[in-house]
Coordinates of C-alpha atoms in Angstrom, one line a residue:
Chain A
M25 CA 217.1 18.0 33.0
D26 CA 216.2 19.5 29.7
K27 CA 212.4 19.8 29.4
S28 CA 212.6 18.4 25.8
R29 CA 214.1 15.2 27.1
K30 CA 212.2 12.3 25.7
L31 CA 209.5 11.0 28.1
G32 CA 209.2 7.4 29.2
K33 CA 206.5 5.0 28.3
L34 CA 203.9 3.5 30.7
R35 CA 205.6 0.6 32.6
R36 CA 202.6 -1.6 32.1
G37 CA 199.3 -1.3 30.2
V38 CA 196.3 0.7 31.4
S39 CA 192.7 0.3 30.2
I40 CA 189.3 1.9 30.7
I41 CA 186.8 -0.7 31.7
G42 CA 183.9 1.4 32.9
V43 CA 182.2 4.8 32.1
G44 CA 179.4 6.7 33.7
M45 CA 178.0 10.2 33.3
T46 CA 175.1 12.3 34.4
K47 CA 172.9 14.2 32.1
Q48 CA 174.6 17.6 31.5
G49 CA 172.4 20.6 32.3
H50 CA 171.5 23.1 35.1
I51 CA 170.6 21.9 38.5
A52 CA 168.0 24.8 38.8
T53 CA 166.1 23.7 35.7
T54 CA 167.1 20.5 34.0
P55 CA 164.6 17.8 35.2
E56 CA 167.0 14.8 35.3
I57 CA 169.4 16.6 37.7
K58 CA 167.1 19.3 39.2
G59 CA 168.0 20.0 42.9
M60 CA 171.1 17.8 43.0
T61 CA 174.4 18.8 44.6
E62 CA 177.8 17.6 43.6
R63 CA 177.1 14.6 45.9
E64 CA 174.2 13.1 44.0
L65 CA 175.9 14.0 40.7
W66 CA 179.0 12.1 41.7
H67 CA 176.9 9.2 43.0
W68 CA 175.1 8.9 39.6
A69 CA 178.3 9.0 37.5
A70 CA 180.4 6.7 39.8
R71 CA 177.6 4.2 40.2
E72 CA 177.0 3.9 36.6
A73 CA 180.7 3.6 35.9
M74 CA 181.1 0.8 38.5
E75 CA 178.0 -1.0 37.0
D76 CA 179.5 -0.8 33.5
A77 CA 182.8 -2.0 34.7
N78 CA 181.1 -4.9 36.6
C79 CA 183.1 -3.9 39.7
R80 CA 182.2 -3.1 43.3
P81 CA 183.2 -0.2 45.5
H82 CA 185.3 -2.8 47.5
D83 CA 187.5 -3.3 44.2
I84 CA 188.5 0.4 43.9
Q85 CA 191.9 1.2 45.5
A86 CA 192.0 5.0 44.8
Q87 CA 189.7 7.8 43.7
Y88 CA 190.9 11.0 41.9
V89 CA 188.1 13.6 41.6
A90 CA 188.4 16.7 39.5
N91 CA 186.5 19.8 40.8
T92 CA 187.8 23.2 39.7
A93 CA 185.6 26.0 41.0
G94 CA 184.0 24.5 44.0
E95 CA 185.2 27.3 46.4
W96 CA 183.6 30.0 44.2
F97 CA 180.2 28.3 43.3
T98 CA 179.4 26.0 46.1
G99 CA 181.6 27.0 48.9
S100 CA 183.5 23.7 49.1
F101 CA 187.0 22.4 48.7
H102 CA 188.4 19.0 49.7
L103 CA 185.2 17.5 48.2
D104 CA 187.0 14.3 47.4
G105 CA 186.7 13.1 51.1
A106 CA 183.0 13.7 51.2
L107 CA 182.5 12.1 47.8
Q108 CA 184.0 8.9 49.0
R109 CA 181.0 8.5 51.3
W110 CA 178.6 8.9 48.4
C111 CA 179.9 6.1 46.3
G112 CA 180.7 3.4 48.7
L113 CA 184.4 4.0 49.0
K114 CA 184.4 5.0 52.7
R115 CA 183.3 2.1 54.8
D116 CA 183.4 1.9 58.7
G117 CA 185.2 5.3 58.6
L118 CA 188.0 4.3 56.3
G119 CA 188.2 5.2 52.7
V120 CA 190.7 4.7 49.9
A121 CA 193.7 6.8 48.6
G122 CA 193.3 9.8 46.3
C123 CA 192.6 13.4 46.2
R124 CA 190.9 16.3 44.5
V125 CA 192.5 17.4 41.3
E126 CA 192.4 21.0 40.1
S127 CA 193.8 22.5 36.9
A128 CA 191.0 24.7 35.6
C129 CA 188.9 23.1 32.8
S130 CA 191.6 20.4 32.2
A131 CA 191.2 19.0 35.7
G132 CA 189.2 16.0 34.6
A133 CA 191.8 15.0 32.0
H134 CA 194.5 15.3 34.8
A135 CA 192.4 13.1 37.1
I136 CA 192.5 10.4 34.5
R137 CA 196.3 10.9 34.0
E138 CA 196.7 10.5 37.8
A139 CA 194.8 7.2 37.6
I140 CA 196.9 6.1 34.7
F141 CA 200.2 6.8 36.3
S142 CA 199.1 5.2 39.6
I143 CA 198.3 2.0 37.8
A144 CA 201.2 2.0 35.3
S145 CA 203.6 2.4 38.3
G146 CA 202.3 -0.8 39.7
V147 CA 201.0 0.7 42.9
Y148 CA 197.3 0.2 42.2
D149 CA 195.3 -2.1 39.9
L150 CA 191.8 -0.5 39.9
V151 CA 191.1 3.2 40.2
M152 CA 188.2 5.5 39.9
A153 CA 188.8 8.9 38.1
G154 CA 186.2 11.5 37.5
G155 CA 185.0 15.0 37.8
V156 CA 182.0 16.9 39.1
E157 CA 181.2 20.5 38.8
I158 CA 178.3 23.0 39.5
S159 CA 179.0 26.3 37.8
S160 CA 175.6 27.6 36.6
V161 CA 174.4 28.7 40.1
A162 CA 175.8 29.3 43.6
M163 CA 174.9 27.1 46.5
N164 CA 173.8 28.8 49.7
R165 CA 176.6 28.7 52.3
T166 CA 174.3 28.0 55.2
E167 CA 171.6 25.8 53.5
P168 CA 173.6 23.2 51.5
A169 CA 170.9 22.2 49.0
A170 CA 169.6 25.7 48.4
I171 CA 170.3 27.4 45.1
T172 CA 171.2 31.1 44.4
N173 CA 170.8 32.1 40.7
L174 CA 173.7 33.8 39.0
T175 CA 174.0 36.2 36.0
N176 CA 176.2 35.4 33.1
V177 CA 178.7 38.0 34.3
E178 CA 178.9 36.5 37.7
V179 CA 179.5 33.0 36.2
L180 CA 182.3 34.6 34.2
K181 CA 183.8 36.1 37.3
G182 CA 183.8 32.6 38.8
Y183 CA 185.6 31.1 35.8
M184 CA 188.2 33.8 35.7
T185 CA 189.3 33.2 39.3
G186 CA 191.6 30.7 37.5
C187 CA 193.4 33.6 35.9
D188 CA 196.5 35.1 37.7
R189 CA 195.3 38.2 39.5
A190 CA 198.8 39.6 39.8
F191 CA 199.1 40.2 36.0
H192 CA 197.0 38.3 33.6
Y193 CA 193.5 39.0 35.0
L194 CA 193.7 42.7 34.6
Q195 CA 194.9 42.4 31.0
E196 CA 191.9 40.1 29.9
P197 CA 193.8 37.5 28.1
W198 CA 190.6 35.5 27.4
A199 CA 189.4 38.2 25.1
T200 CA 192.5 38.2 23.0
T201 CA 192.9 34.5 22.7
I202 CA 190.3 31.6 23.3
F203 CA 187.2 33.8 23.2
G204 CA 188.1 35.6 20.0
G205 CA 191.7 36.5 19.2
W206 CA 192.7 33.0 18.2
L207 CA 190.2 33.1 15.3
T208 CA 191.4 36.5 14.2
A209 CA 195.0 35.3 14.2
Y210 CA 193.9 32.2 12.2
A211 CA 192.1 34.4 9.7
Y212 CA 195.1 36.7 9.5
Q213 CA 197.4 33.7 8.9
Y214 CA 195.3 32.2 6.1
G215 CA 193.7 35.3 4.6
L216 CA 190.2 34.6 5.5
S217 CA 187.5 37.3 4.8
K218 CA 184.7 38.2 7.2
D219 CA 182.4 36.1 5.2
D220 CA 184.7 33.1 5.3
I221 CA 184.9 33.5 9.2
Y222 CA 181.1 33.5 9.6
D223 CA 180.6 30.6 7.1
A224 CA 183.0 28.5 9.1
L225 CA 181.4 29.6 12.5
D226 CA 177.9 28.8 11.1
G227 CA 179.1 25.3 10.0
L228 CA 180.6 24.7 13.4
V229 CA 177.6 25.6 15.5
I230 CA 175.1 23.7 13.2
S231 CA 177.4 20.6 13.1
R232 CA 177.8 20.5 16.9
H233 CA 173.9 20.8 17.5
H234 CA 173.4 18.1 14.8
S235 CA 175.6 15.7 16.9
A236 CA 174.1 16.7 20.3
A237 CA 170.6 16.2 19.0
H238 CA 171.6 12.5 18.9
N239 CA 173.1 12.6 22.5
P240 CA 170.4 12.2 25.2
K241 CA 173.0 13.3 27.8
A242 CA 173.8 16.6 26.0
C243 CA 172.5 19.7 27.5
L244 CA 171.3 21.5 24.2
N245 CA 170.3 18.2 22.4
F246 CA 168.3 19.7 19.5
E247 CA 168.9 20.6 15.9
L248 CA 169.6 24.3 15.5
E249 CA 167.5 24.2 12.2
D250 CA 164.5 23.1 14.3
Y251 CA 165.3 25.7 17.1
A252 CA 165.5 28.5 14.4
K253 CA 162.2 27.5 12.6
E254 CA 160.3 27.3 15.9
R255 CA 161.3 31.0 16.3
G256 CA 160.1 32.1 13.0
F257 CA 163.4 32.0 11.1
A258 CA 163.7 30.4 7.7
S259 CA 166.9 28.6 8.6
A260 CA 169.6 28.1 11.3
K261 CA 171.9 30.4 9.2
E262 CA 169.3 33.2 9.3
F263 CA 169.0 32.8 13.0
L264 CA 172.7 32.9 13.5
H265 CA 172.9 36.2 11.7
S266 CA 170.0 37.7 13.6
K267 CA 170.0 40.1 16.6
L268 CA 169.4 37.1 18.8
N269 CA 173.0 36.2 18.1
P270 CA 175.1 39.2 18.9
V271 CA 178.9 39.5 18.6
E272 CA 180.5 39.4 22.1
W273 CA 184.2 39.0 21.3
W274 CA 184.6 39.7 17.5
P275 CA 184.5 37.7 15.5
V276 CA 182.9 35.2 18.0
R277 CA 179.1 35.5 18.7
F278 CA 176.9 34.4 21.6
W279 CA 175.9 31.1 19.9
D280 CA 179.5 30.4 19.0
F281 CA 180.2 30.0 22.7
E282 CA 180.0 26.9 25.0
I283 CA 177.1 26.3 27.2
A284 CA 178.2 26.1 30.8
T285 CA 176.7 23.1 32.6
D286 CA 176.5 21.2 35.8
G287 CA 177.2 17.5 35.9
A288 CA 179.6 14.7 36.6
A289 CA 181.4 11.9 34.8
C290 CA 183.5 8.9 36.0
V291 CA 185.7 6.3 34.5
I292 CA 187.0 3.0 36.0
V293 CA 190.8 2.7 35.1
C294 CA 192.3 -0.8 35.3
A295 CA 195.6 -2.5 34.7
T296 CA 195.3 -4.1 31.3
E297 CA 196.6 -7.5 32.5
S298 CA 193.5 -7.9 34.7
A299 CA 191.0 -5.7 32.7
R300 CA 189.0 -8.7 31.2
E301 CA 188.3 -10.0 34.7
F302 CA 185.8 -7.2 34.9
H303 CA 184.8 -6.1 31.4
P304 CA 184.9 -8.2 28.1
D305 CA 185.8 -5.1 25.9
P306 CA 188.5 -2.9 27.7
I307 CA 189.5 0.1 25.8
H308 CA 193.2 0.9 26.2
V309 CA 195.1 4.1 27.2
L310 CA 197.5 4.4 24.2
G311 CA 199.1 7.8 25.1
T312 CA 198.9 10.8 27.2
G313 CA 200.7 14.2 27.0
C314 CA 200.5 17.4 29.0
A315 CA 202.2 20.9 28.7
H316 CA 201.8 24.2 30.4
G317 CA 202.1 27.3 28.3
Q318 CA 200.4 30.6 27.7
L319 CA 197.4 31.4 25.6
Y320 CA 198.9 34.6 24.1
N321 CA 201.5 33.7 21.4
P322 CA 203.1 35.3 18.4
T323 CA 200.9 33.4 15.8
Y324 CA 197.6 31.5 15.9
S325 CA 199.4 28.4 17.0
C326 CA 199.6 27.4 20.7
P327 CA 203.0 25.7 21.4
A328 CA 201.6 24.0 24.6
I329 CA 199.0 22.1 22.5
V330 CA 201.6 21.1 19.9
E331 CA 204.0 19.8 22.8
A332 CA 201.2 17.9 24.6
A333 CA 200.1 16.2 21.3
K334 CA 203.7 15.4 20.4
Q335 CA 204.1 13.6 23.9
A336 CA 200.9 11.6 23.5
Y337 CA 201.7 10.6 19.9
E338 CA 205.2 9.4 20.9
M339 CA 203.9 7.4 23.8
A340 CA 201.4 5.8 21.6
D341 CA 203.7 5.3 18.6
L342 CA 201.0 6.9 16.4
T343 CA 200.8 9.9 14.0
P344 CA 197.9 12.2 13.5
E345 CA 196.8 10.2 10.5
D346 CA 196.1 7.3 12.8
I347 CA 193.4 9.3 14.8
D348 CA 189.8 8.5 13.7
F349 CA 188.1 11.3 15.6
V350 CA 188.7 13.9 18.4
E351 CA 186.8 15.3 21.3
L352 CA 187.9 18.9 21.5
Y353 CA 187.8 21.5 24.2
V354 CA 186.3 24.5 22.6
C355 CA 185.0 27.1 25.2
G356 CA 184.9 29.9 22.5
A357 CA 184.8 28.9 18.9
A358 CA 188.2 30.5 18.4
V359 CA 189.9 27.5 20.1
E360 CA 188.6 25.0 17.5
F361 CA 190.7 26.0 14.5
T362 CA 193.9 26.4 16.4
A363 CA 193.5 23.3 18.4
V364 CA 192.6 20.9 15.5
E365 CA 195.5 22.1 13.4
D366 CA 198.0 22.0 16.3
I367 CA 197.0 18.5 17.0
G368 CA 197.5 17.7 13.3
F369 CA 194.0 16.3 12.7
S370 CA 193.8 18.7 9.8
K371 CA 196.4 20.3 7.7
G372 CA 197.3 24.1 8.1
G373 CA 194.7 26.4 6.6
E374 CA 192.3 23.6 5.5
Y375 CA 190.2 23.1 8.7
W376 CA 188.0 26.1 8.3
K377 CA 186.7 24.8 5.0
I378 CA 186.0 21.4 6.5
V379 CA 184.0 22.9 9.3
R380 CA 182.2 25.3 6.9
D381 CA 181.1 22.4 4.8
G382 CA 179.6 20.5 7.8
R383 CA 181.9 17.5 7.6
T384 CA 182.8 17.6 11.4
A385 CA 179.4 16.2 12.8
F386 CA 179.4 12.6 13.9
D387 CA 178.1 11.5 10.4
G388 CA 180.7 13.6 8.5
D389 CA 184.0 12.3 7.1
K390 CA 186.0 14.3 9.7
P391 CA 184.2 13.8 13.0
V392 CA 185.0 16.3 15.8
S393 CA 183.3 16.3 19.2
P394 CA 180.5 13.8 18.3
S395 CA 179.1 14.3 21.8
G396 CA 178.0 17.8 20.7
G397 CA 181.1 19.4 22.2
L398 CA 181.2 22.2 24.7
K399 CA 178.9 24.1 22.4
A400 CA 175.9 21.9 22.7
F401 CA 176.9 19.0 25.0
G402 CA 178.1 21.4 27.6
D403 CA 181.1 22.6 29.6
T404 CA 181.2 21.0 33.0
V405 CA 184.5 22.7 33.8
G406 CA 186.4 20.2 36.0
A407 CA 184.5 17.2 34.6
V408 CA 185.0 18.0 30.9
G409 CA 188.1 15.8 30.3
V410 CA 186.1 12.9 31.8
C411 CA 183.0 13.6 29.7
Q412 CA 185.3 13.6 26.7
A413 CA 186.8 10.2 27.7
Y414 CA 183.1 8.8 28.2
E415 CA 182.3 9.8 24.6
V416 CA 185.5 8.3 23.1
I417 CA 185.1 5.0 24.9
K418 CA 181.4 4.7 23.9
Q419 CA 182.3 5.5 20.3
I420 CA 185.1 2.9 20.2
R421 CA 182.9 0.3 21.8
G422 CA 180.2 1.1 19.2
E423 CA 177.8 2.0 22.0
A424 CA 177.1 5.6 20.9
G425 CA 173.5 5.0 19.7
S426 CA 172.2 7.1 16.9
R427 CA 175.3 9.4 17.0
Q428 CA 177.6 6.4 16.3
I429 CA 180.5 7.2 14.0
H430 CA 180.7 4.7 11.1
P431 CA 182.9 2.8 10.5
I432 CA 183.3 2.2 14.2
P433 CA 186.4 4.0 15.2
R434 CA 189.4 2.3 16.7
I435 CA 191.3 5.3 18.0
G436 CA 190.0 8.5 19.5
L437 CA 191.9 11.6 21.0
T438 CA 190.7 14.0 23.6
H439 CA 192.1 17.6 23.9
T440 CA 191.4 19.4 27.0
L441 CA 192.4 23.0 27.7
G442 CA 192.7 24.6 31.1
G443 CA 193.2 28.2 32.0
T444 CA 192.6 31.7 30.6
G445 CA 196.1 33.3 30.6
D446 CA 198.5 30.6 31.7
T447 CA 197.2 27.3 30.2
T448 CA 197.5 23.6 30.7
Q449 CA 196.9 21.4 27.7
V450 CA 196.2 17.7 28.0
I451 CA 196.0 15.2 25.2
N452 CA 194.8 11.6 25.9
I453 CA 194.6 9.0 23.3
Y454 CA 192.3 5.9 23.7
G455 CA 191.8 2.9 21.5
R456 CA 192.3 -0.7 20.6
K457 CA 195.8 -2.0 20.1
Chain B
M129 CA 219.2 38.5 67.7
T130 CA 222.7 38.1 66.2
E131 CA 223.3 39.2 62.6
E132 CA 223.9 35.7 61.4
M133 CA 220.4 34.7 62.6
V134 CA 218.7 37.2 60.3
L135 CA 217.3 35.4 57.2
H136 CA 217.9 37.0 53.8
P137 CA 215.1 36.0 51.5
P138 CA 216.2 35.1 47.9
I139 CA 213.5 37.3 46.5
D140 CA 212.2 40.8 47.4
N141 CA 208.5 42.1 47.2
V142 CA 208.4 41.9 43.4
L143 CA 204.7 42.4 43.0
Q144 CA 204.4 45.4 45.4
K145 CA 207.4 47.1 43.6
A146 CA 206.0 46.4 40.1
R147 CA 202.5 47.4 41.0
A148 CA 203.7 50.7 42.7
A149 CA 205.7 51.5 39.5
L150 CA 202.5 51.2 37.4
K151 CA 200.9 54.0 39.6
E152 CA 203.8 56.2 38.5
G153 CA 203.2 55.3 34.8
K154 CA 206.2 52.9 34.7
L155 CA 206.4 49.3 33.6
F156 CA 209.3 47.4 35.1
G157 CA 211.1 44.5 33.4
L158 CA 213.8 42.1 34.4
K159 CA 216.8 41.8 32.3
C160 CA 218.6 38.4 32.5
N161 CA 222.3 38.6 33.2
K162 CA 222.8 35.1 31.7
C163 CA 221.1 35.5 28.3
G164 CA 220.1 39.1 28.0
T165 CA 216.3 38.4 27.6
Y166 CA 213.8 40.9 29.0
S167 CA 210.8 39.7 31.0
I168 CA 207.9 41.6 32.5
A169 CA 208.3 41.7 36.3
L170 CA 204.6 41.3 37.0
A171 CA 204.7 38.0 35.1
G172 CA 207.1 36.2 37.3
Y173 CA 210.5 36.3 38.9
S174 CA 212.6 34.1 36.4
C175 CA 213.9 34.7 33.0
R176 CA 211.2 33.8 30.5
H177 CA 213.8 32.3 28.2
C178 CA 216.4 30.5 30.2
G179 CA 214.8 30.4 33.7
S180 CA 217.7 32.2 35.4
F181 CA 217.2 34.0 38.7
D182 CA 220.1 36.4 37.9
L183 CA 218.0 39.4 37.0
D184 CA 218.3 43.2 37.0
W185 CA 215.3 45.5 37.3
V186 CA 214.9 47.8 34.3
E187 CA 212.3 50.2 33.1
L188 CA 210.6 49.1 29.8
S189 CA 210.1 51.5 27.0
G190 CA 206.3 51.0 26.7
K191 CA 206.8 50.8 22.9
A192 CA 205.1 47.8 21.3
K193 CA 203.3 46.4 18.2
L194 CA 200.0 44.7 17.8
M195 CA 200.1 40.9 17.1
P196 CA 197.6 38.9 15.2
S197 CA 195.6 37.7 18.2
A198 CA 193.2 40.5 18.6
S199 CA 189.5 40.9 19.3
V200 CA 186.9 43.6 19.6
V201 CA 185.1 43.3 23.0
Y202 CA 181.3 44.2 23.2
P203 CA 180.4 44.2 26.9
L204 CA 176.9 42.7 27.1
G205 CA 174.7 42.1 30.2
E206 CA 171.6 40.0 30.6
G207 CA 169.3 40.1 27.6
F208 CA 172.2 41.4 25.5
V209 CA 171.9 44.9 26.9
E210 CA 175.0 46.8 26.3
I211 CA 176.7 47.6 29.7
G212 CA 179.8 49.5 28.3
E213 CA 181.5 50.8 25.3
P214 CA 183.2 48.3 22.9
Y215 CA 187.0 48.3 22.8
L216 CA 189.8 46.5 21.2
C217 CA 191.9 43.9 23.1
G218 CA 195.0 42.3 21.6
V219 CA 198.2 40.5 22.1
V220 CA 201.1 43.0 21.9
E221 CA 204.8 42.5 21.6
L222 CA 206.9 44.9 23.6
E223 CA 210.0 46.6 22.0
E224 CA 212.2 44.5 24.4
G225 CA 210.5 41.2 23.3
P226 CA 208.0 40.0 25.8
L227 CA 204.4 39.3 24.8
M228 CA 201.3 40.5 26.9
T229 CA 197.6 41.1 26.3
A230 CA 196.0 44.5 26.7
R231 CA 193.2 46.9 25.9
I232 CA 194.1 49.2 23.0
Y233 CA 192.3 52.6 22.9
D234 CA 192.0 55.6 20.5
I235 CA 192.2 53.8 17.2
P236 CA 191.4 56.6 14.7
D237 CA 188.1 56.1 12.9
F238 CA 187.5 52.6 14.1
D239 CA 183.8 51.8 13.5
F240 CA 183.1 49.3 16.3
K241 CA 179.4 49.0 15.3
N242 CA 179.8 48.3 11.5
K243 CA 183.4 47.4 10.7
P244 CA 185.0 45.3 13.5
E245 CA 186.8 43.3 10.9
R246 CA 189.1 46.2 10.4
V247 CA 191.0 44.7 13.3
L248 CA 192.6 42.5 10.7
D249 CA 194.1 45.6 8.9
L250 CA 195.6 46.8 12.2
I251 CA 198.0 43.9 12.8
G252 CA 201.5 45.2 13.1
I253 CA 200.7 48.7 13.9
K254 CA 203.1 50.5 16.4
L255 CA 201.7 51.3 19.9
K256 CA 202.8 53.1 23.0
M257 CA 201.8 52.3 26.6
D258 CA 199.1 54.2 28.3
I259 CA 198.4 53.0 31.9
R260 CA 194.8 53.7 32.9
V261 CA 192.6 52.8 35.9
E262 CA 190.1 50.2 34.9
T263 CA 187.6 47.8 36.2
V264 CA 187.9 44.2 35.1
L265 CA 185.1 41.9 36.2
D266 CA 185.3 42.0 40.1
M267 CA 188.7 43.9 40.2
E268 CA 187.7 47.5 40.5
G269 CA 189.8 50.7 40.0
Q270 CA 193.0 48.8 39.2
Y271 CA 196.0 50.2 37.2
C272 CA 196.0 48.4 33.9
I273 CA 198.6 48.4 31.2
C274 CA 196.8 49.7 28.1
F275 CA 198.1 50.9 24.8
V276 CA 197.3 53.6 22.2
P277 CA 198.7 54.1 18.6
A278 CA 202.2 55.5 18.7

């Protein structure tokens, strides 16, 4: 079978009828989630999603839970079995179908895809899909609720266990690609100067914080302008060019990176034909695409993103011009420029100017990551794809509070990237038909 | 045990063979007998173009050029304390065609502190392989495929 063979459509409609999510933060310090393990985080997200969907645990037929680095950080695998006991799915010793889903940082988007396919096939009608992750600290192996603090380098070691140790790991592909190299390649392609690069990065960081400041569930929910002034700087820009923001992977600086967070998110996925029995305003799954590839490529473009987007657009019968906003996976700022242009949300060579001019915040004319993105909302690793779905559903419903995009969007796209050498790219499109 | 009972695996110990070669300063590739494409043996046992398993072991030349994805790495510890010397890391294209990522050393007059943007001027330069023992995160003292200007 040729891999370019046209993919099929979903055999019946699939909708999202409930969303839930914890505050994003660090279980050692963030008041709302302090001292929680994956179990309490999952209970919070799953319970909120079921309440939002007006369904009960008895209605759920399967559970797909994304958890990426449990073995490294908390000493657990097969967490899905335990988690069914924490959200009412296992009763009298009998639970529902499902499994843990793992595909690096794209795991959550895959969990949603598993739910989509299991419903579209006709096997199930109502499925819980979500993700939970703790990656800011390690949990003590002999005292399950006790925390061991980690340095940033130790956290990085944990993340990079997703890299192929036989080859990629020793060649540091993260440095040459998503942490820095993709932006160098983008600058090379379009002739950006050093000042152009930093103007774009400044605009990116300031816009993400502006969106996150309006998101109570974001980890760093403050305006960078305020943060800088509290520390004696005249402006956010002056702070970003200070010694408090050193370059780590040129051209990408410390504050251009994501904030790694702990947390959980959950969505309730339902057959469209019965969705309104539970929720008056179901948001539909319009398309989904997925492709594996590699992060190191001849140019700044990533063919796996292009392929995943193509699949999702074809399934949805949409073009990039139909997309009102996107939630983007950006661990290092270098990803942003490649991903947005590979998705087609901006034309080649134009996006850096849009970012520079601050037009990508929730109140701009080209909204990207209105949640605050991985930069300020947080990167919950396995849960990210579900956090992104949460934001997209809230925006389309018009329930995003003070960060609501106007006019209220009809169609949103999530891009989720997994891996640091080999890569999995997932594109999901949600909206109203 | 009769001869016909001995199983003949369809693959040999690819990684052991390729890793052992690195210690001798050699980078092994796999040449596809179907389409002629070269792959890096460490990267996987199938042709990177057509997927064929009909492959011959070959030694790669180690000649390469720097591609546009490149970055300067500044190893920083807690509190932004420098914990190592900065270095260049980039995507390289081997003379035989495969892409890989690698550390690139000994760039003449590269001012890591003041002019990291010079990396943009280095795109396309010719490189040669220089296998070195490195530590990468928790993998200590490993033979890594590095490059220097040709």
